[in-house]
Structure formats: C-alpha cells, structure tokens
Amino acid sequence: MDNPEQCLICDTDVPALFSAKARLSGTIVYDLRTCPACQASFFTPIPSSDALAEHYSKDYTFYKGDNFKAQGKGSAFARKHLAPRLNKGKLLDIGCASGDFLAGVQQGSDWQVYGTDINPEVVASVRTKLGLDVRAGEIEDVGFDAGFFDAVRVQDILEHVPQPLTFLKECRRIIDDHGTFYLSVPNGLADAQNLIDYYTQYESPAFSGAGHIYFFSIDSLTLLFDQAGFRIEKAYSYNFKKGLRSLSKLPKSKHWKRDLTPPVVQQNKSPHTEVQTHKQKQRSAAYYDFQFMKDELFKLPGVHQYAQDFSFVLKPK
Ligand SMILES: [Zn+2]
C-alpha cells in the first residue's frame, strides 16, 4: 500500500479525512481517518501485527466472562439456527476466545465444532480444558480446506483485523457454497463517534481499549460483503440506546469516557481485575434458551444508523 490515507475498502482516489487522534495500549499515536466516499473510519496507518499482538497480550478481558452463559448461548444458537438448517455440519468460530460458545454448540447439537484465536495461550488452554479442535493464528494462516465448513461465525472480530477484505475472502473460501456466514460487527459510525468526541473535547488521543481499528459504515459493509462474494440473507440492528448515546442523539452515559481513557495500572495489579471476580452459576438449558430468544427479540430487522451493533446472516453469492 503506497498511501496510508487511501481507503482500503472502496477504490476512491480521494484521501481519507482526519477525524481524530487515537491509540491502542502502546505509545504509538494514530490518525483516525474517515473515507469521504464509503464513510468507513480506520486507524492510519493500520497498526502492525506486533502492535495488535501487544495490545491483546495486555488485555485479557476478551477471554473472561461467564462460561456457563457462553455455553448456554452456544447451545441455544445451535438449536435455533444451526439444526433447523442442517442436522449435522461443521461450524467454525473465528476468534473463539474461551471456547465456551463452541462447547455449547457441541452439547446442543450434532454439529462438529472448530475454532481459531490469535492468542496461542488461550488456544492451548481451550484444547486442554475443553478438548476442542482450536487452532492459533490468523484465519488466512490456519489453512482450512476450501468449502470445509457449513457455517462460520465471526462475532465482533472484523473491526479488529488489519485487512478486512482479505479476511472476508478467506471466510468465503472455507465456507461451502450452500453454507452460512454469521457475522456481527459494531455500527462504525456510532463506534467511532465516541473516539472523535473524546479527542475533540480533551485534545488527547482516545484509547481504543477494545482494540477496534476499523469503524464500518453501512455502505462500506455492503461493499465488503459484495467484494468478498457474499449476499445478505438477513440483517439486524440492536443496542439502540447505546447507539443513540454514542451519536449524541441522547445524552452520553455518565461513564462514556471510561473506555476511552487507558486503565490506570496499580502496582501488583493487572488492569480490569474486576472482571475476574465475576461469580458464575449454571442455570437450566431452558433459561439460556429464554435469554437467547429475549436477546433476539430486541434485534430489529434491517440496518439502522442509530443502532450500536449490527448482525448479518450472509450466504455465498
Ligand atoms: Zn472508502
């Protein structure tokens, strides 16, 4: 790539415009730029794999949470979405983290499950604890056979990857021609606005704590799916209240700056330790099914600009 201000999603010659300064956990400060053609925003230059690996090694909050809840969600997903399409199949979860979702799918259906994650320590622990076929690395490097999977799930991952189109093309390659691609991604317009507002207010780079480096508009997502060889079967929008707050259509929440300010690391304490004290309790499958349906009920069909998050069911073209 010659010009770091060039949009990597659409082919416009017009350089992306400066929106804010932002950073990950390292000391490098990036420009957050917005493409005037497709409205996607992205870190400029795109952070190196080293910078991203450093960020993920510092923040383990991605890998914590309620394991029973994640398993329950996996079982419910298998019963409500996978089994009605195919009794038996192969599912890949890219960015599978704790692997609990996959374990849930396995318990709730006759599907075979596979996972990948970029954190090798996490992958090793999932293999040992859950005995699942989980592999470490970027999806482009793991090398599954073409058409191997009947379903692939990518939950809140696309906004983290340095080359989204390459990533999606690889997803298309490993999905069977009749397979299904389940993708969820933040509404980039709402997601980027908090970083822009923080920078505007404090003249200090916003901290992209979750590690988001791309902020996709609806147009840029449509373009990416098309270029990667997918068509949209279903689209949903959710987290409207959060979206309205991010876009300042409602007053910002009291804690809106918390995620944009780097955590203060006290001596002998790792950041975000409160997450690790989460109490866990296993509940019935019916309870998790009910929770799953309740979450789905709050998703509105279609893509709406005021939502914080989108989810898509995509099919190969
Ligand atoms: Zn663009």
PDB file of C-alpha atoms and ligand atoms in Angstrom:
ATOM      1  CA  MET A   1       0.000   0.000   0.000  1.00  0.00           C
ATOM      2  CA  ASP A   2       1.513   3.278  -1.094  1.00  0.00           C
ATOM      3  CA  ASN A   3      -0.627   5.886   0.537  1.00  0.00           C
ATOM      4  CA  PRO A   4      -1.731   5.234   4.142  1.00  0.00           C
ATOM      5  CA  GLU A   5      -4.545   7.766   3.711  1.00  0.00           C
ATOM      6  CA  GLN A   6      -6.105   5.698   0.929  1.00  0.00           C
ATOM      7  CA  CYS A   7      -9.276   3.819   1.866  1.00  0.00           C
ATOM      8  CA  LEU A   8      -8.651   0.053   1.762  1.00  0.00           C
ATOM      9  CA  ILE A   9     -12.340  -0.745   1.414  1.00  0.00           C
ATOM     10  CA  CYS A  10     -13.594   1.256  -1.560  1.00  0.00           C
ATOM     11  CA  ASP A  11     -11.497   2.275  -4.538  1.00  0.00           C
ATOM     12  CA  THR A  12     -11.842   6.029  -4.245  1.00  0.00           C
ATOM     13  CA  ASP A  13      -8.853   8.217  -5.156  1.00  0.00           C
ATOM     14  CA  VAL A  14      -9.920  10.810  -2.606  1.00  0.00           C
ATOM     15  CA  PRO A  15      -7.771  10.507   0.547  1.00  0.00           C
ATOM     16  CA  ALA A  16      -9.490   9.786   3.845  1.00  0.00           C
ATOM     17  CA  LEU A  17     -10.027  12.846   6.035  1.00  0.00           C
ATOM     18  CA  PHE A  18      -8.636  13.401   9.515  1.00  0.00           C
ATOM     19  CA  SER A  19     -11.256  12.831  12.252  1.00  0.00           C
ATOM     20  CA  ALA A  20      -9.260  12.406  15.474  1.00  0.00           C
ATOM     21  CA  LYS A  21      -6.121  11.038  17.051  1.00  0.00           C
ATOM     22  CA  ALA A  22      -6.354   7.647  18.715  1.00  0.00           C
ATOM     23  CA  ARG A  23      -4.187   4.883  20.120  1.00  0.00           C
ATOM     24  CA  LEU A  24      -4.056   1.293  21.309  1.00  0.00           C
ATOM     25  CA  SER A  25      -2.261   0.314  24.526  1.00  0.00           C
ATOM     26  CA  GLY A  26       1.233   1.132  23.168  1.00  0.00           C
ATOM     27  CA  THR A  27       2.709   4.596  22.826  1.00  0.00           C
ATOM     28  CA  ILE A  28       2.075   4.967  19.074  1.00  0.00           C
ATOM     29  CA  VAL A  29      -0.491   7.632  18.207  1.00  0.00           C
ATOM     30  CA  TYR A  30      -2.531   7.033  15.043  1.00  0.00           C
ATOM     31  CA  ASP A  31      -4.802   9.218  12.975  1.00  0.00           C
ATOM     32  CA  LEU A  32      -8.411   8.123  12.857  1.00  0.00           C
ATOM     33  CA  ARG A  33      -9.383   8.928   9.275  1.00  0.00           C
ATOM     34  CA  THR A  34     -12.755   8.760   7.535  1.00  0.00           C
ATOM     35  CA  CYS A  35     -13.229   7.912   3.868  1.00  0.00           C
ATOM     36  CA  PRO A  36     -15.396  10.575   2.184  1.00  0.00           C
ATOM     37  CA  ALA A  37     -16.694   8.001  -0.315  1.00  0.00           C
ATOM     38  CA  CYS A  38     -17.757   4.979   1.801  1.00  0.00           C
ATOM     39  CA  GLN A  39     -17.775   6.681   5.248  1.00  0.00           C
ATOM     40  CA  ALA A  40     -15.647   3.983   6.872  1.00  0.00           C
ATOM     41  CA  SER A  41     -13.162   5.206   9.501  1.00  0.00           C
ATOM     42  CA  PHE A  42      -9.890   3.471  10.277  1.00  0.00           C
ATOM     43  CA  PHE A  43      -6.609   3.845  12.120  1.00  0.00           C
ATOM     44  CA  THR A  44      -3.930   5.382   9.870  1.00  0.00           C
ATOM     45  CA  PRO A  45      -1.533   3.798   9.345  1.00  0.00           C
ATOM     46  CA  ILE A  46      -3.143   0.416  10.040  1.00  0.00           C
ATOM     47  CA  PRO A  47      -1.407  -0.913  13.201  1.00  0.00           C
ATOM     48  CA  SER A  48       1.190  -3.634  12.620  1.00  0.00           C
ATOM     49  CA  SER A  49       0.518  -7.205  13.770  1.00  0.00           C
ATOM     50  CA  ASP A  50       3.111  -6.595  16.503  1.00  0.00           C
ATOM     51  CA  ALA A  51       1.243  -3.568  17.827  1.00  0.00           C
ATOM     52  CA  LEU A  52      -2.015  -5.536  17.801  1.00  0.00           C
ATOM     53  CA  ALA A  53      -0.458  -8.592  19.459  1.00  0.00           C
ATOM     54  CA  GLU A  54       0.960  -6.322  22.173  1.00  0.00           C
ATOM     55  CA  HIS A  55      -2.474  -4.839  22.763  1.00  0.00           C
ATOM     56  CA  TYR A  56      -4.179  -8.223  23.135  1.00  0.00           C
ATOM     57  CA  SER A  57      -1.445  -9.572  25.377  1.00  0.00           C
ATOM     58  CA  LYS A  58      -2.163  -6.719  27.808  1.00  0.00           C
ATOM     59  CA  ASP A  59      -5.886  -7.019  28.000  1.00  0.00           C
ATOM     60  CA  TYR A  60      -7.412 -10.358  28.841  1.00  0.00           C
ATOM     61  CA  THR A  61     -10.951  -9.082  29.269  1.00  0.00           C
ATOM     62  CA  PHE A  62     -11.778 -10.668  25.883  1.00  0.00           C
ATOM     63  CA  TYR A  63     -11.116 -14.033  27.417  1.00  0.00           C
ATOM     64  CA  LYS A  64     -13.051 -13.665  30.665  1.00  0.00           C
ATOM     65  CA  GLY A  65     -16.736 -13.738  31.447  1.00  0.00           C
ATOM     66  CA  ASP A  66     -19.459 -16.126  32.413  1.00  0.00           C
ATOM     67  CA  ASN A  67     -18.528 -19.526  30.950  1.00  0.00           C
ATOM     68  CA  PHE A  68     -21.931 -21.098  31.634  1.00  0.00           C
ATOM     69  CA  LYS A  69     -23.706 -18.225  29.929  1.00  0.00           C
ATOM     70  CA  ALA A  70     -21.458 -18.539  26.855  1.00  0.00           C
ATOM     71  CA  GLN A  71     -22.094 -22.295  26.725  1.00  0.00           C
ATOM     72  CA  GLY A  72     -25.831 -21.779  27.137  1.00  0.00           C
ATOM     73  CA  LYS A  73     -25.742 -19.271  24.303  1.00  0.00           C
ATOM     74  CA  GLY A  74     -23.886 -21.758  22.107  1.00  0.00           C
ATOM     75  CA  SER A  75     -26.480 -24.487  22.741  1.00  0.00           C
ATOM     76  CA  ALA A  76     -29.351 -22.106  22.078  1.00  0.00           C
ATOM     77  CA  PHE A  77     -27.696 -20.872  18.864  1.00  0.00           C
ATOM     78  CA  ALA A  78     -27.255 -24.472  17.701  1.00  0.00           C
ATOM     79  CA  ARG A  79     -30.896 -25.336  18.399  1.00  0.00           C
ATOM     80  CA  LYS A  80     -32.386 -22.160  16.933  1.00  0.00           C
ATOM     81  CA  HIS A  81     -30.095 -21.533  13.960  1.00  0.00           C
ATOM     82  CA  LEU A  82     -27.845 -24.435  13.020  1.00  0.00           C
ATOM     83  CA  ALA A  83     -30.067 -27.511  13.479  1.00  0.00           C
ATOM     84  CA  PRO A  84     -33.035 -26.092  11.533  1.00  0.00           C
ATOM     85  CA  ARG A  85     -30.714 -25.649   8.501  1.00  0.00           C
ATOM     86  CA  LEU A  86     -28.753 -28.917   8.826  1.00  0.00           C
ATOM     87  CA  ASN A  87     -28.905 -31.792  11.330  1.00  0.00           C
ATOM     88  CA  LYS A  88     -25.164 -32.324  11.175  1.00  0.00           C
ATOM     89  CA  GLY A  89     -22.489 -29.979   9.939  1.00  0.00           C
ATOM     90  CA  LYS A  90     -19.200 -28.294  10.679  1.00  0.00           C
ATOM     91  CA  LEU A  91     -19.049 -24.926  12.422  1.00  0.00           C
ATOM     92  CA  LEU A  92     -16.007 -22.667  12.714  1.00  0.00           C
ATOM     93  CA  ASP A  93     -15.903 -19.855  15.291  1.00  0.00           C
ATOM     94  CA  ILE A  94     -13.177 -17.357  14.342  1.00  0.00           C
ATOM     95  CA  GLY A  95     -11.919 -15.572  17.448  1.00  0.00           C
ATOM     96  CA  CYS A  96     -13.380 -18.258  19.683  1.00  0.00           C
ATOM     97  CA  ALA A  97     -11.709 -16.938  22.902  1.00  0.00           C
ATOM     98  CA  SER A  98     -12.676 -19.195  25.861  1.00  0.00           C
ATOM     99  CA  GLY A  99     -14.251 -21.784  23.511  1.00  0.00           C
ATOM    100  CA  ASP A 100     -17.347 -21.991  25.716  1.00  0.00           C
ATOM    101  CA  PHE A 101     -19.687 -20.992  22.901  1.00  0.00           C
ATOM    102  CA  LEU A 102     -18.329 -23.883  20.792  1.00  0.00           C
ATOM    103  CA  ALA A 103     -18.607 -26.309  23.697  1.00  0.00           C
ATOM    104  CA  GLY A 104     -22.257 -25.238  23.981  1.00  0.00           C
ATOM    105  CA  VAL A 105     -22.881 -25.859  20.276  1.00  0.00           C
ATOM    106  CA  GLN A 106     -21.392 -29.323  20.644  1.00  0.00           C
ATOM    107  CA  GLN A 107     -23.618 -30.088  23.643  1.00  0.00           C
ATOM    108  CA  GLY A 108     -26.754 -28.713  21.989  1.00  0.00           C
ATOM    109  CA  SER A 109     -26.453 -30.362  18.567  1.00  0.00           C
ATOM    110  CA  ASP A 110     -24.769 -32.980  16.378  1.00  0.00           C
ATOM    111  CA  TRP A 111     -22.526 -30.356  14.797  1.00  0.00           C
ATOM    112  CA  GLN A 112     -18.739 -30.692  14.807  1.00  0.00           C
ATOM    113  CA  VAL A 113     -17.055 -27.570  16.105  1.00  0.00           C
ATOM    114  CA  TYR A 114     -13.767 -25.852  15.276  1.00  0.00           C
ATOM    115  CA  GLY A 115     -12.245 -22.606  16.461  1.00  0.00           C
ATOM    116  CA  THR A 116      -9.372 -20.215  15.896  1.00  0.00           C
ATOM    117  CA  ASP A 117      -7.927 -17.468  18.034  1.00  0.00           C
ATOM    118  CA  ILE A 118      -4.853 -15.296  17.661  1.00  0.00           C
ATOM    119  CA  ASN A 119      -3.792 -15.790  21.279  1.00  0.00           C
ATOM    120  CA  PRO A 120      -1.734 -19.055  21.454  1.00  0.00           C
ATOM    121  CA  GLU A 121      -2.004 -19.307  25.260  1.00  0.00           C
ATOM    122  CA  VAL A 122      -5.772 -19.112  25.090  1.00  0.00           C
ATOM    123  CA  VAL A 123      -5.849 -21.720  22.321  1.00  0.00           C
ATOM    124  CA  ALA A 124      -3.674 -24.086  24.349  1.00  0.00           C
ATOM    125  CA  SER A 125      -5.961 -23.707  27.353  1.00  0.00           C
ATOM    126  CA  VAL A 126      -9.136 -24.371  25.289  1.00  0.00           C
ATOM    127  CA  ARG A 127      -7.576 -27.516  23.829  1.00  0.00           C
ATOM    128  CA  THR A 128      -6.636 -28.815  27.267  1.00  0.00           C
ATOM    129  CA  LYS A 129      -9.752 -27.822  29.187  1.00  0.00           C
ATOM    130  CA  LEU A 130     -12.436 -28.488  26.588  1.00  0.00           C
ATOM    131  CA  GLY A 131     -10.673 -30.869  24.187  1.00  0.00           C
ATOM    132  CA  LEU A 132     -11.835 -28.888  21.170  1.00  0.00           C
ATOM    133  CA  ASP A 133     -10.116 -28.561  17.772  1.00  0.00           C
ATOM    134  CA  VAL A 134      -8.971 -24.968  18.171  1.00  0.00           C
ATOM    135  CA  ARG A 135      -6.048 -23.526  16.237  1.00  0.00           C
ATOM    136  CA  ALA A 136      -3.852 -20.496  16.858  1.00  0.00           C
ATOM    137  CA  GLY A 137      -3.293 -17.793  14.271  1.00  0.00           C
ATOM    138  CA  GLU A 138      -4.922 -15.501  11.724  1.00  0.00           C
ATOM    139  CA  ILE A 139      -7.574 -17.255   9.650  1.00  0.00           C
ATOM    140  CA  GLU A 140      -5.518 -16.694   6.468  1.00  0.00           C
ATOM    141  CA  ASP A 141      -2.626 -18.643   8.025  1.00  0.00           C
ATOM    142  CA  VAL A 142      -4.536 -21.548   9.590  1.00  0.00           C
ATOM    143  CA  GLY A 143      -5.231 -23.082   6.166  1.00  0.00           C
ATOM    144  CA  PHE A 144      -8.552 -24.952   6.250  1.00  0.00           C
ATOM    145  CA  ASP A 145      -9.617 -26.698   3.019  1.00  0.00           C
ATOM    146  CA  ALA A 146     -11.890 -24.845   0.607  1.00  0.00           C
ATOM    147  CA  GLY A 147     -15.581 -25.369   1.353  1.00  0.00           C
ATOM    148  CA  PHE A 148     -14.803 -27.273   4.570  1.00  0.00           C
ATOM    149  CA  PHE A 149     -17.408 -25.530   6.763  1.00  0.00           C
ATOM    150  CA  ASP A 150     -21.200 -25.482   6.672  1.00  0.00           C
ATOM    151  CA  ALA A 151     -21.250 -22.441   8.923  1.00  0.00           C
ATOM    152  CA  VAL A 152     -18.733 -19.848  10.068  1.00  0.00           C
ATOM    153  CA  ARG A 153     -19.305 -17.427  12.917  1.00  0.00           C
ATOM    154  CA  VAL A 154     -17.436 -14.143  13.319  1.00  0.00           C
ATOM    155  CA  GLN A 155     -18.622 -12.255  16.379  1.00  0.00           C
ATOM    156  CA  ASP A 156     -17.112  -8.777  16.889  1.00  0.00           C
ATOM    157  CA  ILE A 157     -13.854  -9.623  15.114  1.00  0.00           C
ATOM    158  CA  LEU A 158     -13.944  -7.830  11.745  1.00  0.00           C
ATOM    159  CA  GLU A 159     -13.327  -4.406  13.327  1.00  0.00           C
ATOM    160  CA  HIS A 160     -10.032  -5.759  14.752  1.00  0.00           C
ATOM    161  CA  VAL A 161      -8.415  -7.240  11.645  1.00  0.00           C
ATOM    162  CA  PRO A 162      -5.793  -5.289   9.625  1.00  0.00           C
ATOM    163  CA  GLN A 163      -7.121  -6.471   6.215  1.00  0.00           C
ATOM    164  CA  PRO A 164     -10.920  -6.911   6.397  1.00  0.00           C
ATOM    165  CA  LEU A 165     -11.415  -7.775   2.708  1.00  0.00           C
ATOM    166  CA  THR A 166      -8.666 -10.425   2.734  1.00  0.00           C
ATOM    167  CA  PHE A 167     -10.213 -11.804   5.945  1.00  0.00           C
ATOM    168  CA  LEU A 168     -13.719 -11.996   4.437  1.00  0.00           C
ATOM    169  CA  LYS A 169     -12.445 -13.568   1.213  1.00  0.00           C
ATOM    170  CA  GLU A 170     -10.787 -16.303   3.269  1.00  0.00           C
ATOM    171  CA  CYS A 171     -14.077 -16.846   5.138  1.00  0.00           C
ATOM    172  CA  ARG A 172     -15.818 -17.203   1.773  1.00  0.00           C
ATOM    173  CA  ARG A 173     -13.196 -19.698   0.551  1.00  0.00           C
ATOM    174  CA  ILE A 174     -13.591 -22.066   3.505  1.00  0.00           C
ATOM    175  CA  ILE A 175     -17.430 -21.935   3.566  1.00  0.00           C
ATOM    176  CA  ASP A 176     -19.327 -24.459   1.449  1.00  0.00           C
ATOM    177  CA  ASP A 177     -21.290 -22.914  -1.467  1.00  0.00           C
ATOM    178  CA  HIS A 178     -24.508 -23.710   0.443  1.00  0.00           C
ATOM    179  CA  GLY A 179     -23.064 -22.686   3.803  1.00  0.00           C
ATOM    180  CA  THR A 180     -23.993 -19.813   6.083  1.00  0.00           C
ATOM    181  CA  PHE A 181     -21.893 -16.987   7.486  1.00  0.00           C
ATOM    182  CA  TYR A 182     -22.963 -15.424  10.802  1.00  0.00           C
ATOM    183  CA  LEU A 183     -21.291 -12.048  11.277  1.00  0.00           C
ATOM    184  CA  SER A 184     -21.766  -9.390  13.913  1.00  0.00           C
ATOM    185  CA  VAL A 185     -19.970  -6.063  13.841  1.00  0.00           C
ATOM    186  CA  PRO A 186     -20.391  -2.663  15.514  1.00  0.00           C
ATOM    187  CA  ASN A 187     -22.010   0.196  13.627  1.00  0.00           C
ATOM    188  CA  GLY A 188     -18.778   2.051  12.872  1.00  0.00           C
ATOM    189  CA  LEU A 189     -20.433   5.461  12.721  1.00  0.00           C
ATOM    190  CA  ALA A 190     -21.636   5.152  16.315  1.00  0.00           C
ATOM    191  CA  ASP A 191     -18.481   3.359  17.465  1.00  0.00           C
ATOM    192  CA  ALA A 192     -16.076   5.978  16.024  1.00  0.00           C
ATOM    193  CA  GLN A 193     -18.095   8.936  17.247  1.00  0.00           C
ATOM    194  CA  ASN A 194     -17.080   8.387  20.884  1.00  0.00           C
ATOM    195  CA  LEU A 195     -13.385   8.433  19.921  1.00  0.00           C
ATOM    196  CA  ILE A 196     -13.911  11.593  17.871  1.00  0.00           C
ATOM    197  CA  ASP A 197     -15.881  13.286  20.682  1.00  0.00           C
ATOM    198  CA  TYR A 198     -13.215  12.366  23.237  1.00  0.00           C
ATOM    199  CA  TYR A 199     -10.417  13.772  21.088  1.00  0.00           C
ATOM    200  CA  THR A 200     -12.391  16.938  20.328  1.00  0.00           C
ATOM    201  CA  GLN A 201     -13.161  17.540  23.996  1.00  0.00           C
ATOM    202  CA  TYR A 202      -9.747  16.721  25.519  1.00  0.00           C
ATOM    203  CA  GLU A 203      -7.362  17.247  22.587  1.00  0.00           C
ATOM    204  CA  SER A 204      -5.790  13.991  23.669  1.00  0.00           C
ATOM    205  CA  PRO A 205      -5.805  10.728  21.653  1.00  0.00           C
ATOM    206  CA  ALA A 206      -8.727   8.471  22.532  1.00  0.00           C
ATOM    207  CA  PHE A 207      -7.807   4.996  23.722  1.00  0.00           C
ATOM    208  CA  SER A 208      -9.435   2.288  21.600  1.00  0.00           C
ATOM    209  CA  GLY A 209      -9.472  -0.092  24.543  1.00  0.00           C
ATOM    210  CA  ALA A 210     -11.337  -2.890  22.802  1.00  0.00           C
ATOM    211  CA  GLY A 211      -8.763  -2.776  20.002  1.00  0.00           C
ATOM    212  CA  HIS A 212     -11.139  -1.634  17.259  1.00  0.00           C
ATOM    213  CA  ILE A 213      -9.127  -0.249  14.326  1.00  0.00           C
ATOM    214  CA  TYR A 214     -11.911  -0.208  11.688  1.00  0.00           C
ATOM    215  CA  PHE A 215     -15.268   1.520  12.022  1.00  0.00           C
ATOM    216  CA  PHE A 216     -17.530   0.313   9.220  1.00  0.00           C
ATOM    217  CA  SER A 217     -20.407   2.334   7.796  1.00  0.00           C
ATOM    218  CA  ILE A 218     -23.406   0.513   6.321  1.00  0.00           C
ATOM    219  CA  ASP A 219     -22.142   1.351   2.790  1.00  0.00           C
ATOM    220  CA  SER A 220     -18.664   0.010   3.485  1.00  0.00           C
ATOM    221  CA  LEU A 221     -20.072  -3.258   4.875  1.00  0.00           C
ATOM    222  CA  THR A 222     -22.320  -3.747   1.852  1.00  0.00           C
ATOM    223  CA  LEU A 223     -19.328  -3.172  -0.414  1.00  0.00           C
ATOM    224  CA  LEU A 224     -17.088  -5.560   1.541  1.00  0.00           C
ATOM    225  CA  PHE A 225     -19.650  -8.380   1.537  1.00  0.00           C
ATOM    226  CA  ASP A 226     -20.171  -7.988  -2.193  1.00  0.00           C
ATOM    227  CA  GLN A 227     -16.445  -7.931  -2.976  1.00  0.00           C
ATOM    228  CA  ALA A 228     -15.836 -10.985  -0.776  1.00  0.00           C
ATOM    229  CA  GLY A 229     -18.571 -12.964  -2.579  1.00  0.00           C
ATOM    230  CA  PHE A 230     -21.439 -12.843  -0.071  1.00  0.00           C
ATOM    231  CA  ARG A 231     -25.033 -11.698  -0.277  1.00  0.00           C
ATOM    232  CA  ILE A 232     -27.096 -10.581   2.711  1.00  0.00           C
ATOM    233  CA  GLU A 233     -29.823 -13.061   3.625  1.00  0.00           C
ATOM    234  CA  LYS A 234     -30.837 -11.295   6.841  1.00  0.00           C
ATOM    235  CA  ALA A 235     -29.665  -8.170   8.651  1.00  0.00           C
ATOM    236  CA  TYR A 236     -30.462  -6.975  12.181  1.00  0.00           C
ATOM    237  CA  SER A 237     -29.688  -3.920  14.308  1.00  0.00           C
ATOM    238  CA  TYR A 238     -29.507  -3.796  18.100  1.00  0.00           C
ATOM    239  CA  ASN A 239     -28.319  -1.798  21.116  1.00  0.00           C
ATOM    240  CA  PHE A 240     -30.233   1.288  20.014  1.00  0.00           C
ATOM    241  CA  LYS A 241     -29.985   3.163  23.301  1.00  0.00           C
ATOM    242  CA  LYS A 242     -26.210   2.850  23.299  1.00  0.00           C
ATOM    243  CA  GLY A 243     -26.115   3.871  19.639  1.00  0.00           C
ATOM    244  CA  LEU A 244     -28.267   6.940  20.249  1.00  0.00           C
ATOM    245  CA  ARG A 245     -25.950   7.911  23.122  1.00  0.00           C
ATOM    246  CA  SER A 246     -22.784   7.383  21.061  1.00  0.00           C
ATOM    247  CA  LEU A 247     -24.233   9.583  18.325  1.00  0.00           C
ATOM    248  CA  SER A 248     -25.311  12.220  20.906  1.00  0.00           C
ATOM    249  CA  LYS A 249     -28.986  11.824  19.974  1.00  0.00           C
ATOM    250  CA  LEU A 250     -29.425  11.048  23.692  1.00  0.00           C
ATOM    251  CA  PRO A 251     -27.156  12.444  26.439  1.00  0.00           C
ATOM    252  CA  LYS A 252     -23.947  10.418  26.709  1.00  0.00           C
ATOM    253  CA  SER A 253     -23.878   7.971  29.608  1.00  0.00           C
ATOM    254  CA  LYS A 254     -22.075   9.095  32.773  1.00  0.00           C
ATOM    255  CA  HIS A 255     -19.234   6.650  32.090  1.00  0.00           C
ATOM    256  CA  TRP A 256     -18.774   7.240  28.358  1.00  0.00           C
ATOM    257  CA  LYS A 257     -15.119   8.279  28.805  1.00  0.00           C
ATOM    258  CA  ARG A 258     -14.187   5.220  30.847  1.00  0.00           C
ATOM    259  CA  ASP A 259     -13.476   3.004  27.841  1.00  0.00           C
ATOM    260  CA  LEU A 260     -11.603   5.790  26.055  1.00  0.00           C
ATOM    261  CA  THR A 261      -9.138   6.503  28.856  1.00  0.00           C
ATOM    262  CA  PRO A 262      -6.324   3.988  29.346  1.00  0.00           C
ATOM    263  CA  PRO A 263      -6.810   1.975  32.574  1.00  0.00           C
ATOM    264  CA  VAL A 264      -4.575   3.015  35.450  1.00  0.00           C
ATOM    265  CA  VAL A 265      -2.408   0.033  36.342  1.00  0.00           C
ATOM    266  CA  GLN A 266      -1.740  -0.090  40.063  1.00  0.00           C
ATOM    267  CA  GLN A 267       1.316  -1.878  41.339  1.00  0.00           C
ATOM    268  CA  ASN A 268       0.902  -5.661  41.592  1.00  0.00           C
ATOM    269  CA  LYS A 269      -2.459  -5.382  39.867  1.00  0.00           C
ATOM    270  CA  SER A 270      -3.361  -6.141  36.297  1.00  0.00           C
ATOM    271  CA  PRO A 271      -5.840  -3.848  34.527  1.00  0.00           C
ATOM    272  CA  HIS A 272      -9.564  -4.640  34.627  1.00  0.00           C
ATOM    273  CA  THR A 273      -9.224  -7.057  37.568  1.00  0.00           C
ATOM    274  CA  GLU A 274     -12.866  -6.597  38.489  1.00  0.00           C
ATOM    275  CA  VAL A 275     -13.848  -8.803  35.548  1.00  0.00           C
ATOM    276  CA  GLN A 276     -12.060 -11.750  37.073  1.00  0.00           C
ATOM    277  CA  THR A 277     -14.166 -11.732  40.220  1.00  0.00           C
ATOM    278  CA  HIS A 278     -17.345 -12.471  38.252  1.00  0.00           C
ATOM    279  CA  LYS A 279     -19.494 -15.046  40.026  1.00  0.00           C
ATOM    280  CA  GLN A 280     -20.705 -17.944  37.941  1.00  0.00           C
ATOM    281  CA  LYS A 281     -23.723 -20.101  38.352  1.00  0.00           C
ATOM    282  CA  GLN A 282     -25.047 -22.727  35.985  1.00  0.00           C
ATOM    283  CA  ARG A 283     -28.731 -22.482  35.087  1.00  0.00           C
ATOM    284  CA  SER A 284     -31.088 -24.692  33.101  1.00  0.00           C
ATOM    285  CA  ALA A 285     -30.957 -25.037  29.302  1.00  0.00           C
ATOM    286  CA  ALA A 286     -34.477 -23.582  29.189  1.00  0.00           C
ATOM    287  CA  TYR A 287     -33.245 -20.461  30.953  1.00  0.00           C
ATOM    288  CA  TYR A 288     -30.440 -19.951  28.410  1.00  0.00           C
ATOM    289  CA  ASP A 289     -32.872 -20.589  25.544  1.00  0.00           C
ATOM    290  CA  PHE A 290     -35.172 -17.961  27.001  1.00  0.00           C
ATOM    291  CA  GLN A 291     -32.317 -15.438  27.358  1.00  0.00           C
ATOM    292  CA  PHE A 292     -31.244 -16.135  23.795  1.00  0.00           C
ATOM    293  CA  MET A 293     -34.742 -15.535  22.431  1.00  0.00           C
ATOM    294  CA  LYS A 294     -35.082 -12.383  24.524  1.00  0.00           C
ATOM    295  CA  ASP A 295     -31.824 -11.001  23.054  1.00  0.00           C
ATOM    296  CA  GLU A 296     -33.018 -11.853  19.542  1.00  0.00           C
ATOM    297  CA  LEU A 297     -36.331 -10.118  20.203  1.00  0.00           C
ATOM    298  CA  PHE A 298     -34.520  -6.832  20.808  1.00  0.00           C
ATOM    299  CA  LYS A 299     -32.881  -7.003  17.389  1.00  0.00           C
ATOM    300  CA  LEU A 300     -34.756  -5.081  14.711  1.00  0.00           C
ATOM    301  CA  PRO A 301     -34.726  -6.326  11.114  1.00  0.00           C
ATOM    302  CA  GLY A 302     -32.612  -4.258   8.721  1.00  0.00           C
ATOM    303  CA  VAL A 303     -29.615  -1.975   9.194  1.00  0.00           C
ATOM    304  CA  HIS A 304     -30.425   1.205  11.099  1.00  0.00           C
ATOM    305  CA  GLN A 305     -27.992   4.084  11.505  1.00  0.00           C
ATOM    306  CA  TYR A 306     -28.860   4.683  15.196  1.00  0.00           C
ATOM    307  CA  ALA A 307     -28.008   1.155  16.376  1.00  0.00           C
ATOM    308  CA  GLN A 308     -24.700   0.472  18.102  1.00  0.00           C
ATOM    309  CA  ASP A 309     -24.416  -3.038  16.606  1.00  0.00           C
ATOM    310  CA  PHE A 310     -25.341  -4.994  13.512  1.00  0.00           C
ATOM    311  CA  SER A 311     -25.607  -8.706  12.851  1.00  0.00           C
ATOM    312  CA  PHE A 312     -25.854 -10.415   9.473  1.00  0.00           C
ATOM    313  CA  VAL A 313     -26.679 -13.819   8.082  1.00  0.00           C
ATOM    314  CA  LEU A 314     -24.734 -14.000   4.818  1.00  0.00           C
ATOM    315  CA  LYS A 315     -24.811 -16.592   2.034  1.00  0.00           C
ATOM    316  CA  PRO A 316     -22.282 -17.204  -0.722  1.00  0.00           C
ATOM    317  CA  LYS A 317     -23.324 -15.488  -3.972  1.00  0.00           C
TER     318      LYS A 317
HETATM  319 ZN    ZN B   1     -13.820   4.200   1.281  1.00  0.00          ZN
END
